[in-house]
Short mmCIF file of C-alpha atoms in Angstrom, two decimals:
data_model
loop_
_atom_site.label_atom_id
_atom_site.label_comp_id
_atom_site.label_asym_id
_atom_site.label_seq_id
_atom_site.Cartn_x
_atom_site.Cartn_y
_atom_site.Cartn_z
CA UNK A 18 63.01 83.43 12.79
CA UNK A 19 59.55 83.09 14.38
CA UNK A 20 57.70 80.04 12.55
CA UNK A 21 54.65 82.51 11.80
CA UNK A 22 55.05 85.26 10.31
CA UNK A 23 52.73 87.89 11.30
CA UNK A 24 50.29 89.04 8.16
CA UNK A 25 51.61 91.61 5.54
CA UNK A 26 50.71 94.91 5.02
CA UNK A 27 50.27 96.84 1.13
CA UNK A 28 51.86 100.47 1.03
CA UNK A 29 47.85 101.60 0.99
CA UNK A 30 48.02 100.24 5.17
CA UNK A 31 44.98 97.52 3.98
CA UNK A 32 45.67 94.01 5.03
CA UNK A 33 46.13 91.65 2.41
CA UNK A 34 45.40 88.06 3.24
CA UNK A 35 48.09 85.75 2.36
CA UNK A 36 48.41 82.84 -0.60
CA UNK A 37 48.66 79.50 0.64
CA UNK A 38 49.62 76.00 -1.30
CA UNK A 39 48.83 72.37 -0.27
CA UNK A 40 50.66 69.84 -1.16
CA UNK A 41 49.51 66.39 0.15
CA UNK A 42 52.09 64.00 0.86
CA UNK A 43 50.67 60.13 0.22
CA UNK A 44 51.96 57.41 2.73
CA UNK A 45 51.59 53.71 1.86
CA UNK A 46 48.41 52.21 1.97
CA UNK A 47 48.74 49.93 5.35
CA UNK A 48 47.36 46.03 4.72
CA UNK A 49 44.00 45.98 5.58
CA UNK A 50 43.13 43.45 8.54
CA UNK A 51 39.59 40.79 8.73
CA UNK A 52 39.45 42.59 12.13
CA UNK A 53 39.03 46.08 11.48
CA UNK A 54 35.92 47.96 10.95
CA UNK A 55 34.03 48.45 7.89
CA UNK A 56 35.35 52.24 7.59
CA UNK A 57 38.70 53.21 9.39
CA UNK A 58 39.86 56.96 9.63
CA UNK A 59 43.66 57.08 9.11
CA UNK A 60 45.77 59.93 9.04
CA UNK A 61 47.88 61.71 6.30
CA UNK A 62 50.51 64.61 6.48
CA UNK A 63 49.50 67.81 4.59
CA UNK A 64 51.57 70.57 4.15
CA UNK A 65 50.46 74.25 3.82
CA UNK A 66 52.68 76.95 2.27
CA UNK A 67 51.17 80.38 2.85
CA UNK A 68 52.28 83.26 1.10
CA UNK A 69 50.63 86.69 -0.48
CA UNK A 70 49.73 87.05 -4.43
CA UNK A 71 50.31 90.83 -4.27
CA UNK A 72 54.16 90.77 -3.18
CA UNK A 73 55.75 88.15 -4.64
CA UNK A 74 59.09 88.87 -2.68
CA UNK A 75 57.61 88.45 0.85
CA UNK A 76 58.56 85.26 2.64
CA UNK A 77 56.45 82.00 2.68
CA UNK A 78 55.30 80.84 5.78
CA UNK A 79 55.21 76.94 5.80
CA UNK A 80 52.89 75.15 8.47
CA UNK A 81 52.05 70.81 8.52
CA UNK A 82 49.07 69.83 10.18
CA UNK A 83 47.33 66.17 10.61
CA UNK A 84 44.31 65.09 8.39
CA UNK A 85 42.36 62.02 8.62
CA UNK A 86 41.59 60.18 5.50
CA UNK A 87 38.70 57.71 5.14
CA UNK A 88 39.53 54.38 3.83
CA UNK A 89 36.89 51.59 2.68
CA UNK A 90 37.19 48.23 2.67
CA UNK A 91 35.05 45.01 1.62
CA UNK A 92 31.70 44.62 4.06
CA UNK A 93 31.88 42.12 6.70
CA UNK A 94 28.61 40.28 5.13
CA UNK A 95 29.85 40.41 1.89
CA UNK A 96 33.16 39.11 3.58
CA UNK A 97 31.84 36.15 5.27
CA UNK A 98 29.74 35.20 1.89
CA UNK A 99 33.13 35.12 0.24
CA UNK A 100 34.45 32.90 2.98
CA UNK A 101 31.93 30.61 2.71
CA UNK A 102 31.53 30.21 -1.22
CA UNK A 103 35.12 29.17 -0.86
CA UNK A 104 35.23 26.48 1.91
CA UNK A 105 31.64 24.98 -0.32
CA UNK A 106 33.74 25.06 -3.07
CA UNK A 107 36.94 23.54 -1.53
CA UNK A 108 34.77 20.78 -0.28
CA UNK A 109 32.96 20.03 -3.23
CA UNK A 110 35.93 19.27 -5.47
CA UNK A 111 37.38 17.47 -2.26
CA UNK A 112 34.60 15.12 -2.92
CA UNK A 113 35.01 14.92 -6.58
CA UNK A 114 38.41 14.02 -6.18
CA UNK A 115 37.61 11.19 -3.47
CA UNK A 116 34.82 9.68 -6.24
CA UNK A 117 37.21 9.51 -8.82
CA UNK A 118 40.42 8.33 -6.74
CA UNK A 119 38.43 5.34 -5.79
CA UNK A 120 37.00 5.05 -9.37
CA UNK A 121 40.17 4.53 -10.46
CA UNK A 122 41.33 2.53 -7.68
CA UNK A 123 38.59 0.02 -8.28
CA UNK A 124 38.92 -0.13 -11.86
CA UNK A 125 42.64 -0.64 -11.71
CA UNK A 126 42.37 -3.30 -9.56
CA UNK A 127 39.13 -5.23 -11.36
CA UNK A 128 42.18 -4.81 -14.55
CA UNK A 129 45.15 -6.43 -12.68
CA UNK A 130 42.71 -9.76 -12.32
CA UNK A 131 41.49 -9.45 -15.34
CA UNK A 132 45.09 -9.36 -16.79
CA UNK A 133 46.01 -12.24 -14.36
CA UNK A 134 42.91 -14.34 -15.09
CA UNK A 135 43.95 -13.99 -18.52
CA UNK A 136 47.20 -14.71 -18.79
CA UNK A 137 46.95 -17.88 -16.86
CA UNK A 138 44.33 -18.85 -19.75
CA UNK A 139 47.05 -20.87 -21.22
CA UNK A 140 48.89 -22.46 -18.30
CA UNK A 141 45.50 -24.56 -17.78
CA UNK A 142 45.99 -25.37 -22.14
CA UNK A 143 49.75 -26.33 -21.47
CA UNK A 144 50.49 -28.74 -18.43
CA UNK A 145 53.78 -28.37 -16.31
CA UNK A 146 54.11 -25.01 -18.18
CA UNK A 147 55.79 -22.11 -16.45
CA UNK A 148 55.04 -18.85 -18.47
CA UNK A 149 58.35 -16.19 -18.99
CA UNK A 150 56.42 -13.17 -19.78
CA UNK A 151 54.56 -11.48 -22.88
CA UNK A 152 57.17 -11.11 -25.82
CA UNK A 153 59.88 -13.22 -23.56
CA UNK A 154 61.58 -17.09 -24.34
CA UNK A 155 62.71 -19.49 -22.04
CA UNK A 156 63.84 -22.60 -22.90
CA UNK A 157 64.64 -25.77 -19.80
CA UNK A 158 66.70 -27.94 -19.89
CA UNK A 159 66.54 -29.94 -17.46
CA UNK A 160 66.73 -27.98 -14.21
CA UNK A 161 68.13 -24.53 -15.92
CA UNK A 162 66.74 -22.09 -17.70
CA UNK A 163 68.16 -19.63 -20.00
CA UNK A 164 66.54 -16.34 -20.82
CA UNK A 165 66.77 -15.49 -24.10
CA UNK A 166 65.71 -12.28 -26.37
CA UNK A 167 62.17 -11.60 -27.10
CA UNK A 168 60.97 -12.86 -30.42
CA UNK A 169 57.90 -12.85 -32.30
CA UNK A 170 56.34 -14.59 -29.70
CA UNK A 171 55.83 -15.61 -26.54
CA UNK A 172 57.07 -19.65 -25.64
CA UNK A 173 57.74 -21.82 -23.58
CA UNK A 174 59.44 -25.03 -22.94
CA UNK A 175 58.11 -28.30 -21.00
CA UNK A 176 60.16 -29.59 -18.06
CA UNK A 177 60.66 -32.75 -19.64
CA UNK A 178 64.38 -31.75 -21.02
CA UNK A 179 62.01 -31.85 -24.43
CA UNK A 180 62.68 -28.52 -26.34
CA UNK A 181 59.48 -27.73 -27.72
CA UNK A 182 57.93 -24.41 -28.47
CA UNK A 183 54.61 -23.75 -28.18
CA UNK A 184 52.92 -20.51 -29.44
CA UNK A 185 50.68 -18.41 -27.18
CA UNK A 186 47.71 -17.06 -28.65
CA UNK A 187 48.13 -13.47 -29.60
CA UNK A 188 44.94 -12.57 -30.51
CA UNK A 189 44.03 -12.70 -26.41
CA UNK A 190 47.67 -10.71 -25.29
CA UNK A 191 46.75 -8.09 -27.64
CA UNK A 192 43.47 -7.47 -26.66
CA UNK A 193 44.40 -7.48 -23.34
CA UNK A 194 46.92 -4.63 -23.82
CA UNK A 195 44.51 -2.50 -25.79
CA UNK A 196 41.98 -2.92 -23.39
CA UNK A 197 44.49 -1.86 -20.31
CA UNK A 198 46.15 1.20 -22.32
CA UNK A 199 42.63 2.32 -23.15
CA UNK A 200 41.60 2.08 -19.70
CA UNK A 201 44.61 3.57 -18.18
CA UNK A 202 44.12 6.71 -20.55
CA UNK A 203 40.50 6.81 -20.03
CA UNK A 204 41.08 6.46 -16.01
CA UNK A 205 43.75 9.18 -15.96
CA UNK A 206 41.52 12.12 -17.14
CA UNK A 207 38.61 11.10 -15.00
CA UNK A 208 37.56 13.65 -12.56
CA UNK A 209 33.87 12.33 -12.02
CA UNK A 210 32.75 9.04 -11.19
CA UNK A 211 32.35 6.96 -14.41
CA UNK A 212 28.32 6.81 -16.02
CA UNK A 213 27.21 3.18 -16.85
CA UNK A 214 26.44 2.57 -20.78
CA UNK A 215 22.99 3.41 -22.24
CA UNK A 216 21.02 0.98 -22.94
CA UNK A 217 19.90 0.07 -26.14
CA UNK A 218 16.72 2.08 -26.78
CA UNK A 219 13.92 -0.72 -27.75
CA UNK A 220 10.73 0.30 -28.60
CA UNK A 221 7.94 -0.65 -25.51
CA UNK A 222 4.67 -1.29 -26.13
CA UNK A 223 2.01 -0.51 -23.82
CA UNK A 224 0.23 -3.58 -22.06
CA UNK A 225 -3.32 -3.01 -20.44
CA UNK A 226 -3.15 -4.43 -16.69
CA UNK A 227 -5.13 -7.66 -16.38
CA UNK A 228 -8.81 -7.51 -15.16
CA UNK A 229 -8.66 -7.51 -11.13
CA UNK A 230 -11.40 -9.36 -8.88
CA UNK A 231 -12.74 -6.91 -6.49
CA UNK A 232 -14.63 -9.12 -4.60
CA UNK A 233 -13.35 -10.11 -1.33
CA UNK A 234 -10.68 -12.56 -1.22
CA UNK A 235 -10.62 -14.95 1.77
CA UNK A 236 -8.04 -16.79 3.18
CA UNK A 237 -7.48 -20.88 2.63
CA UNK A 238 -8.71 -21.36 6.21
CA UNK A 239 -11.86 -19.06 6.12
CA UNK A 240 -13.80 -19.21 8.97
CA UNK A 241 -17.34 -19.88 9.37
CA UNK A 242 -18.23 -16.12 9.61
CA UNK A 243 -19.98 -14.38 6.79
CA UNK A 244 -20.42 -11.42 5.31
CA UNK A 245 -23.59 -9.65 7.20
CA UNK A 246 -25.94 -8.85 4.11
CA UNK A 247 -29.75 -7.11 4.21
CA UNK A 248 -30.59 -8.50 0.31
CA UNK A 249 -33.04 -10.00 -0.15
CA UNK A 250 -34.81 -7.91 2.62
CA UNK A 251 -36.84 -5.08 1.45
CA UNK A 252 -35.77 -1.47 2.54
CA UNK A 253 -38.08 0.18 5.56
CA UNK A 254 -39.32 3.28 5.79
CA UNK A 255 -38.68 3.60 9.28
CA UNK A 256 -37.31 0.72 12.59
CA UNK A 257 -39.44 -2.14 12.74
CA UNK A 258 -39.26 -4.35 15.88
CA UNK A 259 -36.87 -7.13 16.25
CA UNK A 260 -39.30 -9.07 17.95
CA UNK A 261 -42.57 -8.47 19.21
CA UNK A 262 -44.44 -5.05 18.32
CA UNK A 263 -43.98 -3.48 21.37
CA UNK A 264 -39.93 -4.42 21.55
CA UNK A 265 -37.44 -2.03 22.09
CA UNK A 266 -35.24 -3.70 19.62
CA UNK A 267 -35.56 -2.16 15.90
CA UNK A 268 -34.01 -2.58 12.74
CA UNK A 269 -34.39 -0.51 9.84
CA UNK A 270 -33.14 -1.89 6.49
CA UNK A 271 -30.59 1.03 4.48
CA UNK A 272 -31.70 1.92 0.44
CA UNK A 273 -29.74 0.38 -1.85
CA UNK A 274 -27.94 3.65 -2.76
CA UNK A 275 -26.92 3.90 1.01
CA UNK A 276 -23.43 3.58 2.47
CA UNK A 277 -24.97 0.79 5.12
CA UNK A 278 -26.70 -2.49 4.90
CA UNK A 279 -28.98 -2.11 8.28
CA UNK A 280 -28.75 -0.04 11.69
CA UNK A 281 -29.51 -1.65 14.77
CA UNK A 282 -30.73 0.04 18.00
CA UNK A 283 -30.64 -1.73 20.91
CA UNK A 284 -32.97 -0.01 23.67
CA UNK A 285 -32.29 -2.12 26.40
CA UNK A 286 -28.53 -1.08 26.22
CA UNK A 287 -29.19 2.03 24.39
CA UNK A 288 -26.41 0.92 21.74
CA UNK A 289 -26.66 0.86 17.80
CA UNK A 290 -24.76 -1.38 15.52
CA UNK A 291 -24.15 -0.16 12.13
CA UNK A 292 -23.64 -2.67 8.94
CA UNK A 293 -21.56 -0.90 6.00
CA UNK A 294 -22.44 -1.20 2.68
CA UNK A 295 -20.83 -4.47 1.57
CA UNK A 296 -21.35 -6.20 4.86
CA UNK A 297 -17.72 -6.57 5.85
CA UNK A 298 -17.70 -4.69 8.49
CA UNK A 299 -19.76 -3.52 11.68
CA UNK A 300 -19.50 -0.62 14.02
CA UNK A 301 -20.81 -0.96 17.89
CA UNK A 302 -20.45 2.06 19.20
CA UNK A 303 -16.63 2.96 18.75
CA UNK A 304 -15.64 -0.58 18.42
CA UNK A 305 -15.30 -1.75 14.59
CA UNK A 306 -14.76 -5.54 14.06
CA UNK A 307 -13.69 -5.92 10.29
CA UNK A 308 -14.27 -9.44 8.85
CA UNK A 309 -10.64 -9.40 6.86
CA UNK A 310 -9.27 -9.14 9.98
CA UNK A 311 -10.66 -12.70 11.28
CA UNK A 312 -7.10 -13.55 12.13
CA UNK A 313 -6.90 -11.12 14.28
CA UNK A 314 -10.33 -11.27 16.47
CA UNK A 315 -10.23 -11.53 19.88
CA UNK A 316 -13.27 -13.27 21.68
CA UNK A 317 -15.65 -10.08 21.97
CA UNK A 318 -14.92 -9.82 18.09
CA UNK A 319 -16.43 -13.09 17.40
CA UNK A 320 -19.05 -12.57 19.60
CA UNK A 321 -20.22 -9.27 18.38
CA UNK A 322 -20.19 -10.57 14.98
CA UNK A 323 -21.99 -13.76 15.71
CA UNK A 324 -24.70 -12.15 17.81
CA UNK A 325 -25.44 -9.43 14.77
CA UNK A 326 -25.55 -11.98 12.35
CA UNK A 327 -27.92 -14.29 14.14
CA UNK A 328 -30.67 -11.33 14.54
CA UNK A 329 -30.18 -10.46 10.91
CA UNK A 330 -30.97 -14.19 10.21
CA UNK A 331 -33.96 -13.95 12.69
CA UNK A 332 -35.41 -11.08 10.38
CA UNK A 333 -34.89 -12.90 7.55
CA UNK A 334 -36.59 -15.91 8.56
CA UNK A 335 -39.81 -14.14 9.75
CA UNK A 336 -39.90 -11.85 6.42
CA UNK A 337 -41.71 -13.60 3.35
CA UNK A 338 -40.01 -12.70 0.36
CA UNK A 339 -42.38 -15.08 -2.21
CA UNK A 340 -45.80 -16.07 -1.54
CA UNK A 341 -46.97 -18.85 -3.80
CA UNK A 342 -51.20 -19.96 -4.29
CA UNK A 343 -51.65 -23.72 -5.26
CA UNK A 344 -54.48 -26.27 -5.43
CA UNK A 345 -51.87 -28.41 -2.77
CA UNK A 346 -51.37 -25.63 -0.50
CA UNK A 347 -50.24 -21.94 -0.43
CA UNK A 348 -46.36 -21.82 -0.52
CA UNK A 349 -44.58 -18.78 1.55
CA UNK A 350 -40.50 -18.54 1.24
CA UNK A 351 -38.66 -16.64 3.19
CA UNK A 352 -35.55 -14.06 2.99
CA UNK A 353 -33.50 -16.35 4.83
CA UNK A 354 -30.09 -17.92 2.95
CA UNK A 355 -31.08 -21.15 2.19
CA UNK A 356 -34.60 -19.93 2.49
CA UNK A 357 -36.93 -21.46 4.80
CA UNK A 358 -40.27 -22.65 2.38
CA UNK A 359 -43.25 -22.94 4.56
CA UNK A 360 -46.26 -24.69 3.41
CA UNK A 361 -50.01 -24.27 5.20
CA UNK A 362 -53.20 -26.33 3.65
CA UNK A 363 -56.63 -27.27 5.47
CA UNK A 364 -57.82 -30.69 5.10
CA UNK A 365 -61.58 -31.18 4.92
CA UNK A 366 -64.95 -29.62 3.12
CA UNK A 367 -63.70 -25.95 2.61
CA UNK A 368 -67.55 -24.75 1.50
CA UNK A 369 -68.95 -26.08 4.76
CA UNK A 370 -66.56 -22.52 6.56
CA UNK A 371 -69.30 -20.66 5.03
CA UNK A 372 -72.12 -22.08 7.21
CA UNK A 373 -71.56 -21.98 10.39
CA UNK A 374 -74.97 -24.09 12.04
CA UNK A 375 -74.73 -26.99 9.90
CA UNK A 376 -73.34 -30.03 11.36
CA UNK A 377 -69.38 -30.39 9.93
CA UNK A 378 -67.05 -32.64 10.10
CA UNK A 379 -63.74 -32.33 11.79
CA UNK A 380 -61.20 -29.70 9.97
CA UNK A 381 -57.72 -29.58 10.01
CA UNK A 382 -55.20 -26.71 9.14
CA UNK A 383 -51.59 -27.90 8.82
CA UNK A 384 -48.48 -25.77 8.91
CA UNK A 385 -45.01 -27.24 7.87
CA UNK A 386 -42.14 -25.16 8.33
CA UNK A 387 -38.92 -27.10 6.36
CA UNK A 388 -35.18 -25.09 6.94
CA UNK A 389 -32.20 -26.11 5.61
CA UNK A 390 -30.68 -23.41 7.57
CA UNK A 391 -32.35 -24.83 10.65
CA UNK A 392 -31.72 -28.36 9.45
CA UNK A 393 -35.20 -28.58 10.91
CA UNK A 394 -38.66 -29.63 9.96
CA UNK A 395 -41.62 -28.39 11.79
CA UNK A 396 -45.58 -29.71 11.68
CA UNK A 397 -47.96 -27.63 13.11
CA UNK A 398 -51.65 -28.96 12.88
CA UNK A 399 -54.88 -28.13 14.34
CA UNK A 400 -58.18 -30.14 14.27
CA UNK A 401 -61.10 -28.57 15.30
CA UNK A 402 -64.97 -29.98 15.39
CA UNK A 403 -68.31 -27.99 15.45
CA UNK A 404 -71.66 -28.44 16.61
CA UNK A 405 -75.26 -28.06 15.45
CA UNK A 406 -75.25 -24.36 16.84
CA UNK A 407 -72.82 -21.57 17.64
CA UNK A 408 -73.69 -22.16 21.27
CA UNK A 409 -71.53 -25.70 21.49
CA UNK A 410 -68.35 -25.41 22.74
CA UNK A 411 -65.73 -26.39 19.73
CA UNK A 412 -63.01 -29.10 20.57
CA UNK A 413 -60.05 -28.63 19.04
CA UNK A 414 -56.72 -30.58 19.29
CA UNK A 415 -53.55 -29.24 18.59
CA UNK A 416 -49.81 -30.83 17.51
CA UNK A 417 -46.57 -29.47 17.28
CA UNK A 418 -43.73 -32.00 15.40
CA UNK A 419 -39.97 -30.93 15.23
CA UNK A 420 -37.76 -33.22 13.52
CA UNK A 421 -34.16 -32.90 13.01
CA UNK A 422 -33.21 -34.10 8.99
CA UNK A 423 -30.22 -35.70 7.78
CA UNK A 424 -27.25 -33.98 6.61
CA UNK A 425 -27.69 -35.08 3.09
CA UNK A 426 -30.75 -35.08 0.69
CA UNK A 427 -31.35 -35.99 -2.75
CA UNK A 428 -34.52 -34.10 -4.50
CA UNK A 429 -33.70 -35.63 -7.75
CA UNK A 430 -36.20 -39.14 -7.51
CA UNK A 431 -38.72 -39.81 -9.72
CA UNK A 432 -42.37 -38.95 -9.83
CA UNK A 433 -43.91 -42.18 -8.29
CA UNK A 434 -47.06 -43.03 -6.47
CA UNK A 435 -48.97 -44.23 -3.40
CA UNK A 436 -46.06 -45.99 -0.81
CA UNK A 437 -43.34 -45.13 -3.18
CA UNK A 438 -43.41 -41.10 -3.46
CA UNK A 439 -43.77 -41.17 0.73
CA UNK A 440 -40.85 -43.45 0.52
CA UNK A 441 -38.83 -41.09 -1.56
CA UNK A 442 -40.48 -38.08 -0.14
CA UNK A 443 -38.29 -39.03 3.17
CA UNK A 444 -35.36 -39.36 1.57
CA UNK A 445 -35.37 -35.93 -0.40
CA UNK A 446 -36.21 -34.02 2.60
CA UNK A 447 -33.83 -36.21 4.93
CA UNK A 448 -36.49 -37.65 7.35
CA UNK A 449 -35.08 -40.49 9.15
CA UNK A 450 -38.16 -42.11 10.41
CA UNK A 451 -41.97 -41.44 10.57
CA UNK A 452 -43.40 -44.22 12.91
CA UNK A 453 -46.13 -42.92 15.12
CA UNK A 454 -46.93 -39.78 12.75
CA UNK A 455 -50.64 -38.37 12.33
CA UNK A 456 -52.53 -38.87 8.87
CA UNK A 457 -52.15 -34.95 8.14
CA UNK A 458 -48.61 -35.13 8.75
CA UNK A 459 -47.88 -37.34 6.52
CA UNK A 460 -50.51 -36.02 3.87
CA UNK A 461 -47.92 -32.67 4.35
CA UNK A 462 -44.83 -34.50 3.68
CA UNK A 463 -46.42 -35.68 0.58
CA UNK A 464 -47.77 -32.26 -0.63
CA UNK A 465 -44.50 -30.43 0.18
CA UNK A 466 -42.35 -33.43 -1.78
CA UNK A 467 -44.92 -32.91 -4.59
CA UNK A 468 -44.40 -28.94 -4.74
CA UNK A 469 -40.69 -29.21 -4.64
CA UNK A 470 -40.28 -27.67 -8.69
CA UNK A 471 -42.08 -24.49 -6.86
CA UNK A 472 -39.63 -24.08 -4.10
CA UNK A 473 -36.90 -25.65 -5.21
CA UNK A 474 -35.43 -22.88 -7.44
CA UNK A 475 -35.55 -20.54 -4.76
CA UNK A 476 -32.43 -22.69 -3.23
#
C-alpha cells in the first residue's frame, strides 16, 4: 500500500481536495542550560492525517513531518543581575553572622570572669576556705572530705578539723545567675552586633564662646622684629622720594581703607616691596617673609625685613607729625616710634632781622635734635655777625654736637632753678657730662628740659 495515496475523484470527475487533521504530539520540556542562547529553536513531532469531507469511506492518508518550536528563557542580563543580587546577599549575612558570633564570643567570655571574679568574692572573706560549688556542702575533717547533698545553702568547712558552717551570701549567687541566664537568652537571638545604652537625655544649655584676642600673639622668645606700620604717617597722593628729591627711591603711603600699609619702588634695582595691611607681612617681588614665621627665617628673611623697616623709620623721622609755637622755642615731633622732638630757637635781638644796615650784635640759631630711638642728642648752632653795610662780608661760625645718652632717664624732678634745673636737666635727658659745652648749648638743654610737659605726652 503506497504511503500516499494519490487525490480522490467525486462521480462529477472534479477533484476534491482532501481533509487533513493535526495532532501535535508534546515531548518533555529539556532543562534549560546558563549556556544556551537567549532563544533556542527545538523540534517537535506533528502528525498530519489527510482525508476528504465529501466521502467519508475513502482511506486516510497519514504523513509526520518535523517542526521547530521556539522556546524562551530568562535574558542573560537579567541572568547575571540575579547572580549577583545573590552572592551580595550571601555575603552580607556572612558578615552579619561573623559580627554577632564574635559578639557573643566576647560577651560570653567578659561573663565567665565575671562569674569567676565573683565567686571568689568570698574565698578572700573566709581564709583557708576551699569553695564546693553553688547549692553544694562539704565538710573536712581533717584531710577528707565528704560530699554531701545540696541544702539551702552553700558552706563550707575550715581545714582546721573545726566543723563550722559558714553561709555564703545569696543575694550575690543569685544575681549572678540572673544576670548570666538573661545574657545567655539575650546572646542567643542576636543576629546584629549589640547597640550601646542611650544616654540619659539632659537638657543642654547653650554657652556663648568666650571673647577671642585677634591681635597677634607672639611667642615667649619674640624677637626684636616688629610689625612694619605707616600710622602715624599721613597717606600720599602719589611716591615721594626716599631721600633726596631727585632719588629714584619712592614711597607712597596706602589709605586707610587699603589692603597695604606702603609700596616701595626701588629704581636702582627696579624692585617693589609691598607692606599688607596689618604690617605682618611683606612681599619683594615673589618672595613673602611673614613675621609669624620668625622661627622659621633664614638670613635673607631677616635681612629683607630689617632693611624695610629701617627706611620706613627713616621716613618717619624726617616727617613732622606736630609742630608746636612757644615763647622758648618752636617744638617739631616727628612720626617716628618713640618720636624724635626737635627743638630750634635764635638767641639774640630778634627786631634788629628787620634792619639790615644797622650795626647788630652776634645771632645765634640753635637746633637740638633729642631721639630716644636714636638714643642720641644732637646740637646744631650757628652764630653769625653783621656789619655796618650789606657790603661786609658776614662771619659766621658753625657747631655740630652728638652725644650718646644713658640708657635710663627720669623726667619726673622737680621744677628748680639756676645750677639745679641744668643739674637735673642732665639727668632727665641722660647726659653724662657737659664739660667744654658752648653757652647756647647749654641754654638748649635748659629750654628743652623746661618744655618737657609739651613733648612729653607725645611718648
Amino acid at each position: 500500500m503506497p504511503l500516499i495515496a494519490p487525490p480522490t475523484t467525486s462521480a462529477g470527475g472534479n477533484s476534491v481536495a482532501p481533509f487533513r487533521r493535526r495532532v501535535r504530539l508534546r515531548e518533555r520540556s529539556l532543562p534549560k542550560l546558563a549556556a544556551e542562547a537567549p532563544s533556542q529553536s527545538k523540534q517537535s513531532t506533528v502528525i498530519e492525517a489527510s482525508g476528504t469531507s465529501a466521502d467519508a469511506g475513502s482511506p486516510r492518508k497519514s504523513s509526520i513531518r518535523q517542526l521547530r518550536v521556539t522556546f524562551e528563557e530568562t535574558p542573560l542580563r537579567l541572568r547575571d543581575l540575579e547572580e549577583r543580587w545573590r552572592a551580595r546577599r550571601r555575603r552580607v549575612l556572612g558578615i552579619v553572622n561573623n559580627e554577632a558570633r564574635q559578639s557573643r564570643t566576647t560577651e560570653s567570655s567578659r561573663m565567665h570572669r565575671q562569674e569567676g571574679l565573683e565567686i571568689q568574692a568570698p574565698n578572700a572573706v573566709i581564709s583557708q576556705a576551699i569553695p564546693v560549688g553553688l547549692g553544694e556542702q562539704a565538710r573536712y575533717s581533717g584531710s577528707t572530705a565528704q560530699l554531701l547533698p545540696p541544702a539551702s545553702g552553700a558552706h563550707v568547712a575550715l581545714s582546721s578539723g573545726v566543723q563550722t558552717r559558714h553561709l555564703l551570701h545569696q543575694q550575690i549567687s543569685q544575681n549572678v545567675m540572673a544576670s548570666t541566664y538573661t545574657t545567655r537568652r539575650a546572646m542567643s537571638f542576636a543576629t546584629a552586633p549589640p547597640t550601646p545604652p542611650t544616654s540619659p537625655s539632659s537638657s543642654l544649655r547653650r554657652l556663648n564662646p568666650p571673647p577671642q584676642d585677634t591681635s597677634c600673639v607672639f611667642p615667649a622668645d619674640r624677637p626684636a622684629a616688629q610689625p612694619i606700620l605707616a600710622h602715624p604717617l599721613p597717606p600720599t597722593t602719589f611716591p615721594i622720594p626716599l631721600w633726596q628729591k631727585s632719588s629714584k627711591d619712592t614711597i607712597h603711603i596706602q589709605p586707610p581703607d587699603s589692603q597695604n600699609e606702603l609700596v616701595i619702588s626701588l629704581g636702582t634695582s627696579k624692585r617693589s616691596v609691598i607692606v599688607t595691611r596689618g604690617g605682618l607681612e611683606i612681599i619683594v617681588g615673589n618672595h613673602v617673609v611673614r613675621l609669624l614665621a620668625y622661627s622659621a627665617w633664614g638670613k635673607r628673611e631677616r635681612k629683607e625685613w630689617e632693611i624695610v623697616l629701617a627706611l620706613v623709620e627713616r621716613v618717619k623721622q624726617r616727617t613732622p607729625r606736630a609742630k608746636i609755637f612757644l615763647a622758648l622755642g618752636h617744638l617739631t615731633i616727628t612720626c617716628s616710634t618713640p618720636p624724635d622732638v626737635i627743638l630750634s630757637f635764635y638767641l639774640g635781638d630778634p627786631g634788629q632781622r628787620q634792619e639790615p644796615k644797622c650795626n647788630r650784635s652776634a645771632e645765634t640759631r640753635v637746633r637740638m635734635s633729642f631721639s630716644r630711638l636714636a638714643r642720641e642728642l644732637r646740637i646744631d648752632f650757628e652764630a653769625s655777625k653783621s656789619g655796618l653795610s650789606e657790603q661786609i662780608s658776614l662771619e659766621r661760625y658753625r657747631s655740630k654736637r652728638v652725644v650718646a645718652l644713658a640708657s635710663t632717664s627720669d623726667r619726673s624732678c622737680e621744677d628748680t632753678t639756676g645750677e639745679g634745673m641744668l643739674e637735673q636737666s642732665f639727668s632727665g635727658l641722660g647726659v653724662l657730662w657737659t664739660e667744654g659745652w658752648h653757652r647756647e648749648e647749654l641754654e638748649g638743654l635748659r629750654r628743652l628740659w623746661a618744655l618737657r610737659e609739651e613733648w612729653d605726652r607725645f611718648m
